[in-house]
């Protein structure tokens, strides 16, 4: 599972931290559980929702839970490059009056449907795909799609429409897959998956084909809107909590207020009065006002939790203002610190710093820090020491470098984050957040480690 996570989102897991079988090919149940704990926390970090799934479930091979999690990881990897950055030609899929922001907010399924229809139109096919179930069962769409994306100088030859001469749908689907094999793109589906309209497998097949052969010319004269690292982290956090529908682009997907209100209910159970929430469908006339009412209510919820929301109101959220990110960050901070609630009070930054320094001193570590802005944190030594203080013997110090170069700092940071997840910390920070000493994200690292420390102390 850890390797699959890395295949979907590169560098998520430092594979040096994995427990490997001994020379006899055996691994203790305790070491297996550590690997599965790391896998689950890494899945969360890339935006998977793993509610009600534990390491024991993976070890026991509970099919419905394992398959559900596997699909989430595979889906994230397949959809990761369906972006304007990786394929600027996607701009051609927009209708005349649509904006790039609207494209960014589309689900991968919507974009892939548009891409398929774009390719079908290129080869004169009049079919229109609206889903990857009923609309693809007869294989006609796939037959035309493969012709459309096949390169002119394909090493294995050109692809034709011969499958459409076959009346038996299963045999036709098999011939279509033979054509896909000529593009080295025969993945995920079998003939009966096409005929039965298996949504997930057909979506995976089309996404893989798009990644290999987008067959779209770049559109000149427009600015590519690229998701920042912080936006990606916040999006992954929201999706890990089960935001419905999944958040694709923060500034568009939060405009109706519903996802934000959902998340408030998750970070502070019972704080939402759902009678005050307007739900879709939103009518063309008056619908925007209903959405703004939701956004205003979300701001009220933030005020109720003590958030600092100066200069931001519901209309800012609805308009997709960059101030939205500030609200989401405060929600993430509240969620993280809520794990450290003591006697009904949420821990403050100075209390987290004191606990961490006390724990380091208690275990004979020489490292310490004065604030989350402390430049010494950039080498990850303090974080690594704290992990070893919480779980003695876990850290292999032979893998920790002196951090003399930027590359070495990155290796340390990736190892530290991976080991933190391995001992049970659900960390969303990226290695760059540590090497660049991003105080907000570094706070979440120490807070999550403190939470694990609390849990281990209570078990003693």
Tab-separated table of C-alpha atoms in Angstrom, residues 52-321:
chain	number	residue	atom	x	y	z
A	52	UNK	CA	-13.651	3.642	10.170
A	53	UNK	CA	-10.588	1.990	8.622
A	54	UNK	CA	-7.762	0.868	10.878
A	55	UNK	CA	-4.460	-0.954	10.444
A	56	UNK	CA	-6.097	-4.148	11.698
A	57	UNK	CA	-8.676	-3.975	8.906
A	58	UNK	CA	-5.908	-3.937	6.303
A	59	UNK	CA	-4.009	-6.735	8.041
A	60	UNK	CA	-7.147	-8.875	8.172
A	61	UNK	CA	-7.828	-8.119	4.514
A	62	UNK	CA	-11.400	-6.910	4.950
A	63	UNK	CA	-12.315	-6.813	1.289
A	64	UNK	CA	-14.800	-3.925	1.139
A	65	UNK	CA	-12.551	-1.640	3.188
A	66	UNK	CA	-9.349	-2.586	1.358
A	67	UNK	CA	-10.927	-2.217	-2.081
A	68	UNK	CA	-12.482	1.120	-1.159
A	69	UNK	CA	-9.152	2.492	0.012
A	70	UNK	CA	-7.274	1.076	-2.977
A	71	UNK	CA	-9.698	2.764	-5.352
A	72	UNK	CA	-9.242	6.117	-3.612
A	73	UNK	CA	-5.446	5.904	-3.940
A	74	UNK	CA	-5.562	4.741	-7.569
A	75	UNK	CA	-8.108	7.416	-8.465
A	76	UNK	CA	-5.971	10.174	-6.961
A	77	UNK	CA	-2.956	8.992	-8.955
A	78	UNK	CA	-4.847	8.680	-12.223
A	79	UNK	CA	-6.490	12.068	-11.908
A	80	UNK	CA	-3.415	13.939	-10.702
A	81	UNK	CA	-2.313	15.032	-14.175
A	82	UNK	CA	-5.702	16.078	-15.498
A	83	UNK	CA	-4.714	19.689	-14.922
A	84	UNK	CA	-4.015	22.802	-16.963
A	85	UNK	CA	-0.386	22.671	-15.852
A	86	UNK	CA	0.141	19.172	-17.245
A	87	UNK	CA	-2.181	19.581	-20.242
A	88	UNK	CA	-2.728	23.238	-21.240
A	89	UNK	CA	-4.859	22.008	-24.133
A	90	UNK	CA	-7.703	21.357	-21.683
A	91	UNK	CA	-8.637	24.989	-22.262
A	92	UNK	CA	-10.201	23.840	-25.525
A	93	UNK	CA	-12.836	21.883	-23.583
A	94	UNK	CA	-14.495	25.032	-22.250
A	95	UNK	CA	-17.649	26.404	-23.749
A	96	UNK	CA	-17.628	29.962	-25.061
A	97	UNK	CA	-18.705	31.670	-21.852
A	98	UNK	CA	-17.008	29.383	-19.319
A	99	UNK	CA	-13.947	30.464	-17.323
A	100	UNK	CA	-10.748	28.674	-16.358
A	101	UNK	CA	-11.904	28.745	-12.732
A	102	UNK	CA	-14.960	26.742	-13.752
A	103	UNK	CA	-12.736	24.205	-15.479
A	104	UNK	CA	-10.635	23.853	-12.330
A	105	UNK	CA	-13.781	23.163	-10.311
A	106	UNK	CA	-14.978	20.389	-12.618
A	107	UNK	CA	-14.640	16.836	-11.372
A	108	UNK	CA	-12.171	14.624	-13.254
A	109	UNK	CA	-15.169	12.649	-14.517
A	110	UNK	CA	-16.679	15.783	-16.060
A	111	UNK	CA	-13.391	16.756	-17.686
A	112	UNK	CA	-12.836	13.259	-19.061
A	113	UNK	CA	-16.359	13.182	-20.514
A	114	UNK	CA	-15.648	16.469	-22.273
A	115	UNK	CA	-12.292	15.163	-23.469
A	116	UNK	CA	-13.869	12.030	-24.918
A	117	UNK	CA	-16.519	14.088	-26.704
A	118	UNK	CA	-13.825	16.438	-28.020
A	119	UNK	CA	-11.930	13.473	-29.487
A	120	UNK	CA	-15.100	11.920	-30.911
A	121	UNK	CA	-15.929	15.177	-32.650
A	122	UNK	CA	-12.447	15.238	-34.218
A	123	UNK	CA	-13.090	11.949	-36.016
A	124	UNK	CA	-16.669	12.754	-36.972
A	125	UNK	CA	-18.427	10.548	-34.429
A	126	UNK	CA	-21.779	12.022	-33.358
A	127	UNK	CA	-22.051	10.128	-30.075
A	128	UNK	CA	-22.066	12.215	-26.881
A	129	UNK	CA	-20.768	10.681	-23.654
A	130	UNK	CA	-22.335	11.754	-20.369
A	131	UNK	CA	-21.128	8.879	-18.188
A	132	UNK	CA	-18.826	5.867	-18.122
A	133	UNK	CA	-21.573	3.331	-17.532
A	134	UNK	CA	-24.448	3.169	-20.028
A	135	UNK	CA	-22.809	5.313	-22.691
A	136	UNK	CA	-19.803	3.042	-23.262
A	137	UNK	CA	-21.370	-0.417	-23.032
A	138	UNK	CA	-21.518	-1.025	-26.805
A	139	UNK	CA	-17.786	-0.100	-27.242
A	140	UNK	CA	-18.584	2.248	-30.134
A	141	UNK	CA	-17.270	5.246	-28.204
A	142	UNK	CA	-14.041	3.442	-27.311
A	143	UNK	CA	-13.509	2.294	-30.895
A	144	UNK	CA	-13.678	5.884	-32.171
A	145	UNK	CA	-11.715	7.268	-29.207
A	146	UNK	CA	-8.749	4.970	-29.846
A	147	UNK	CA	-8.691	5.996	-33.488
A	148	UNK	CA	-8.749	9.664	-32.469
A	149	UNK	CA	-5.807	9.494	-30.053
A	150	UNK	CA	-3.623	7.030	-31.962
A	151	UNK	CA	-0.381	8.777	-33.011
A	152	UNK	CA	0.286	8.992	-36.750
A	153	UNK	CA	3.492	7.015	-36.341
A	154	UNK	CA	2.346	4.433	-33.827
A	155	UNK	CA	5.050	1.702	-33.659
A	156	UNK	CA	2.427	-1.053	-33.587
A	157	UNK	CA	0.454	0.315	-36.532
A	158	UNK	CA	-2.706	2.307	-37.071
A	159	UNK	CA	-6.008	1.533	-35.397
A	160	UNK	CA	-9.258	1.112	-37.294
A	161	UNK	CA	-12.976	0.700	-36.639
A	162	UNK	CA	-13.127	-3.016	-37.456
A	163	UNK	CA	-14.565	-3.885	-33.999
A	164	UNK	CA	-17.806	-2.146	-34.960
A	165	UNK	CA	-18.429	-4.871	-37.557
A	166	UNK	CA	-18.889	-7.362	-34.719
A	167	UNK	CA	-22.430	-7.640	-33.359
A	168	UNK	CA	-21.618	-9.591	-30.190
A	169	UNK	CA	-20.843	-6.853	-27.647
A	170	UNK	CA	-18.425	-8.929	-25.586
A	171	UNK	CA	-16.391	-9.929	-28.654
A	172	UNK	CA	-16.520	-6.327	-29.876
A	173	UNK	CA	-15.214	-5.094	-26.514
A	174	UNK	CA	-12.398	-7.649	-26.708
A	175	UNK	CA	-11.391	-6.344	-30.143
A	176	UNK	CA	-11.452	-2.774	-28.830
A	177	UNK	CA	-9.129	-3.828	-26.026
A	178	UNK	CA	-6.837	-5.454	-28.579
A	179	UNK	CA	-6.667	-2.026	-30.227
A	180	UNK	CA	-5.880	-0.472	-26.857
A	181	UNK	CA	-3.059	-3.011	-26.551
A	182	UNK	CA	-1.571	-1.528	-29.720
A	183	UNK	CA	-1.192	1.717	-27.727
A	184	UNK	CA	0.064	-0.126	-24.607
A	185	UNK	CA	-3.068	1.219	-22.951
A	186	UNK	CA	-4.920	-1.988	-22.132
A	187	UNK	CA	-5.335	-1.398	-18.405
A	188	UNK	CA	-7.968	-1.768	-15.678
A	189	UNK	CA	-10.865	-3.144	-17.790
A	190	UNK	CA	-11.771	-6.466	-19.283
A	191	UNK	CA	-14.369	-6.984	-21.980
A	192	UNK	CA	-17.169	-7.774	-19.548
A	193	UNK	CA	-16.330	-4.632	-17.515
A	194	UNK	CA	-17.095	-2.575	-20.618
A	195	UNK	CA	-20.257	-4.473	-21.487
A	196	UNK	CA	-21.501	-4.282	-17.888
A	197	UNK	CA	-20.646	-0.582	-17.618
A	198	UNK	CA	-18.406	-0.804	-14.540
A	199	UNK	CA	-18.081	2.898	-13.690
A	200	UNK	CA	-14.855	2.822	-11.689
A	201	UNK	CA	-12.911	0.556	-14.019
A	202	UNK	CA	-14.045	2.374	-17.147
A	203	UNK	CA	-13.175	5.712	-15.571
A	204	UNK	CA	-9.720	4.347	-14.767
A	205	UNK	CA	-9.302	3.067	-18.346
A	206	UNK	CA	-10.195	6.457	-19.856
A	207	UNK	CA	-8.059	8.389	-17.350
A	208	UNK	CA	-5.058	6.203	-18.132
A	209	UNK	CA	-5.636	6.706	-21.860
A	210	UNK	CA	-5.812	10.469	-21.338
A	211	UNK	CA	-2.556	10.440	-19.368
A	212	UNK	CA	-0.809	8.516	-22.128
A	213	UNK	CA	-2.368	10.174	-25.198
A	214	UNK	CA	-4.080	13.495	-24.392
A	215	UNK	CA	-3.978	14.359	-28.128
A	216	UNK	CA	-4.698	18.043	-27.520
A	217	UNK	CA	-2.860	21.048	-28.863
A	218	UNK	CA	-1.864	23.746	-26.393
A	219	UNK	CA	-4.070	26.822	-26.445
A	220	UNK	CA	-2.068	30.049	-26.547
A	221	UNK	CA	-2.813	33.378	-24.929
A	222	UNK	CA	-4.096	32.536	-21.465
A	223	UNK	CA	-2.610	32.281	-17.994
A	224	UNK	CA	-2.365	28.858	-16.407
A	225	UNK	CA	-3.866	28.863	-12.931
A	226	UNK	CA	-1.680	26.563	-10.878
A	227	UNK	CA	-2.601	25.279	-7.433
A	228	UNK	CA	-0.146	26.400	-4.748
A	229	UNK	CA	1.401	24.006	-2.254
A	230	UNK	CA	-0.668	25.481	0.576
A	231	UNK	CA	-3.894	25.205	-1.443
A	232	UNK	CA	-3.113	21.571	-2.217
A	233	UNK	CA	-2.454	20.790	1.444
A	234	UNK	CA	-5.717	22.400	2.540
A	235	UNK	CA	-7.626	20.604	-0.217
A	236	UNK	CA	-6.180	17.242	0.819
A	237	UNK	CA	-7.107	17.944	4.440
A	238	UNK	CA	-10.703	18.788	3.518
A	239	UNK	CA	-11.068	15.694	1.337
A	240	UNK	CA	-9.585	13.462	4.031
A	241	UNK	CA	-12.430	14.513	6.309
A	242	UNK	CA	-14.944	13.368	3.724
A	243	UNK	CA	-16.000	16.644	2.093
A	244	UNK	CA	-18.901	15.832	-0.264
A	245	UNK	CA	-18.537	16.275	-3.147
A	246	UNK	CA	-14.733	16.170	-3.156
A	247	UNK	CA	-13.013	19.534	-3.284
A	248	UNK	CA	-11.121	20.012	-6.552
A	249	UNK	CA	-10.402	23.733	-6.493
A	250	UNK	CA	-10.879	25.564	-3.212
A	251	UNK	CA	-12.071	28.905	-4.520
A	252	UNK	CA	-14.800	27.454	-6.743
A	253	UNK	CA	-15.914	24.447	-4.729
A	254	UNK	CA	-16.531	26.415	-1.525
A	255	UNK	CA	-18.613	29.128	-3.171
A	256	UNK	CA	-21.990	27.724	-2.101
A	257	UNK	CA	-20.838	27.376	1.515
A	258	UNK	CA	-21.921	23.760	1.837
A	259	UNK	CA	-18.474	22.133	1.984
A	260	UNK	CA	-17.288	24.695	4.544
A	261	UNK	CA	-20.349	24.093	6.722
A	262	UNK	CA	-19.854	20.312	6.449
A	263	UNK	CA	-16.288	20.731	7.652
A	264	UNK	CA	-17.327	22.923	10.574
A	265	UNK	CA	-19.619	20.095	11.679
A	266	UNK	CA	-16.697	17.669	11.486
A	267	UNK	CA	-14.161	19.796	13.361
A	268	UNK	CA	-16.676	20.833	16.053
A	269	UNK	CA	-19.385	18.197	16.220
A	270	UNK	CA	-22.868	19.647	16.687
A	271	UNK	CA	-21.931	23.263	16.031
A	272	UNK	CA	-24.071	23.480	12.878
A	273	UNK	CA	-27.797	24.160	12.913
A	274	UNK	CA	-28.718	22.477	9.651
A	275	UNK	CA	-32.090	24.230	9.578
A	276	UNK	CA	-30.171	27.387	8.697
A	277	UNK	CA	-28.432	25.790	5.717
A	278	UNK	CA	-29.717	26.174	2.165
A	279	UNK	CA	-29.290	23.038	0.088
A	280	UNK	CA	-29.209	22.510	-3.687
A	281	UNK	CA	-30.550	22.644	-6.262
A	282	UNK	CA	-30.042	26.407	-6.329
A	283	UNK	CA	-32.374	28.165	-8.762
A	284	UNK	CA	-30.997	30.547	-11.355
A	285	UNK	CA	-33.106	33.325	-9.847
A	286	UNK	CA	-32.155	33.872	-6.225
A	287	UNK	CA	-29.800	30.907	-6.040
A	288	UNK	CA	-26.717	33.082	-5.591
A	289	UNK	CA	-28.316	34.803	-2.585
A	290	UNK	CA	-29.033	31.420	-0.985
A	291	UNK	CA	-25.382	30.473	-1.455
A	292	UNK	CA	-24.208	33.759	0.072
A	293	UNK	CA	-26.500	33.105	3.049
A	294	UNK	CA	-24.679	29.788	3.522
A	295	UNK	CA	-21.320	31.551	3.286
A	296	UNK	CA	-22.395	34.164	5.842
A	297	UNK	CA	-23.474	31.371	8.172
A	298	UNK	CA	-20.060	29.732	7.720
A	299	UNK	CA	-18.401	33.001	8.776
A	300	UNK	CA	-20.688	33.122	11.829
A	301	UNK	CA	-19.591	29.595	12.748
A	302	UNK	CA	-15.981	30.721	12.510
A	303	UNK	CA	-16.659	33.642	14.839
A	304	UNK	CA	-18.367	31.265	17.283
A	305	UNK	CA	-15.154	29.206	17.435
A	306	UNK	CA	-13.025	32.292	18.041
A	307	UNK	CA	-11.522	32.580	14.573
A	308	UNK	CA	-9.943	35.864	13.516
A	309	UNK	CA	-11.936	36.827	10.424
A	310	UNK	CA	-11.235	40.496	9.919
A	311	UNK	CA	-12.289	41.841	6.525
A	312	UNK	CA	-13.941	38.641	5.310
A	313	UNK	CA	-17.645	37.969	4.889
A	314	UNK	CA	-19.862	35.526	3.054
A	315	UNK	CA	-19.580	37.365	-0.225
A	316	UNK	CA	-15.796	36.941	-0.157
A	317	UNK	CA	-16.265	33.169	0.028
A	318	UNK	CA	-18.893	33.199	-2.686
A	319	UNK	CA	-16.702	35.303	-4.975
A	320	UNK	CA	-13.774	32.891	-4.585
A	321	UNK	CA	-11.612	35.459	-2.802
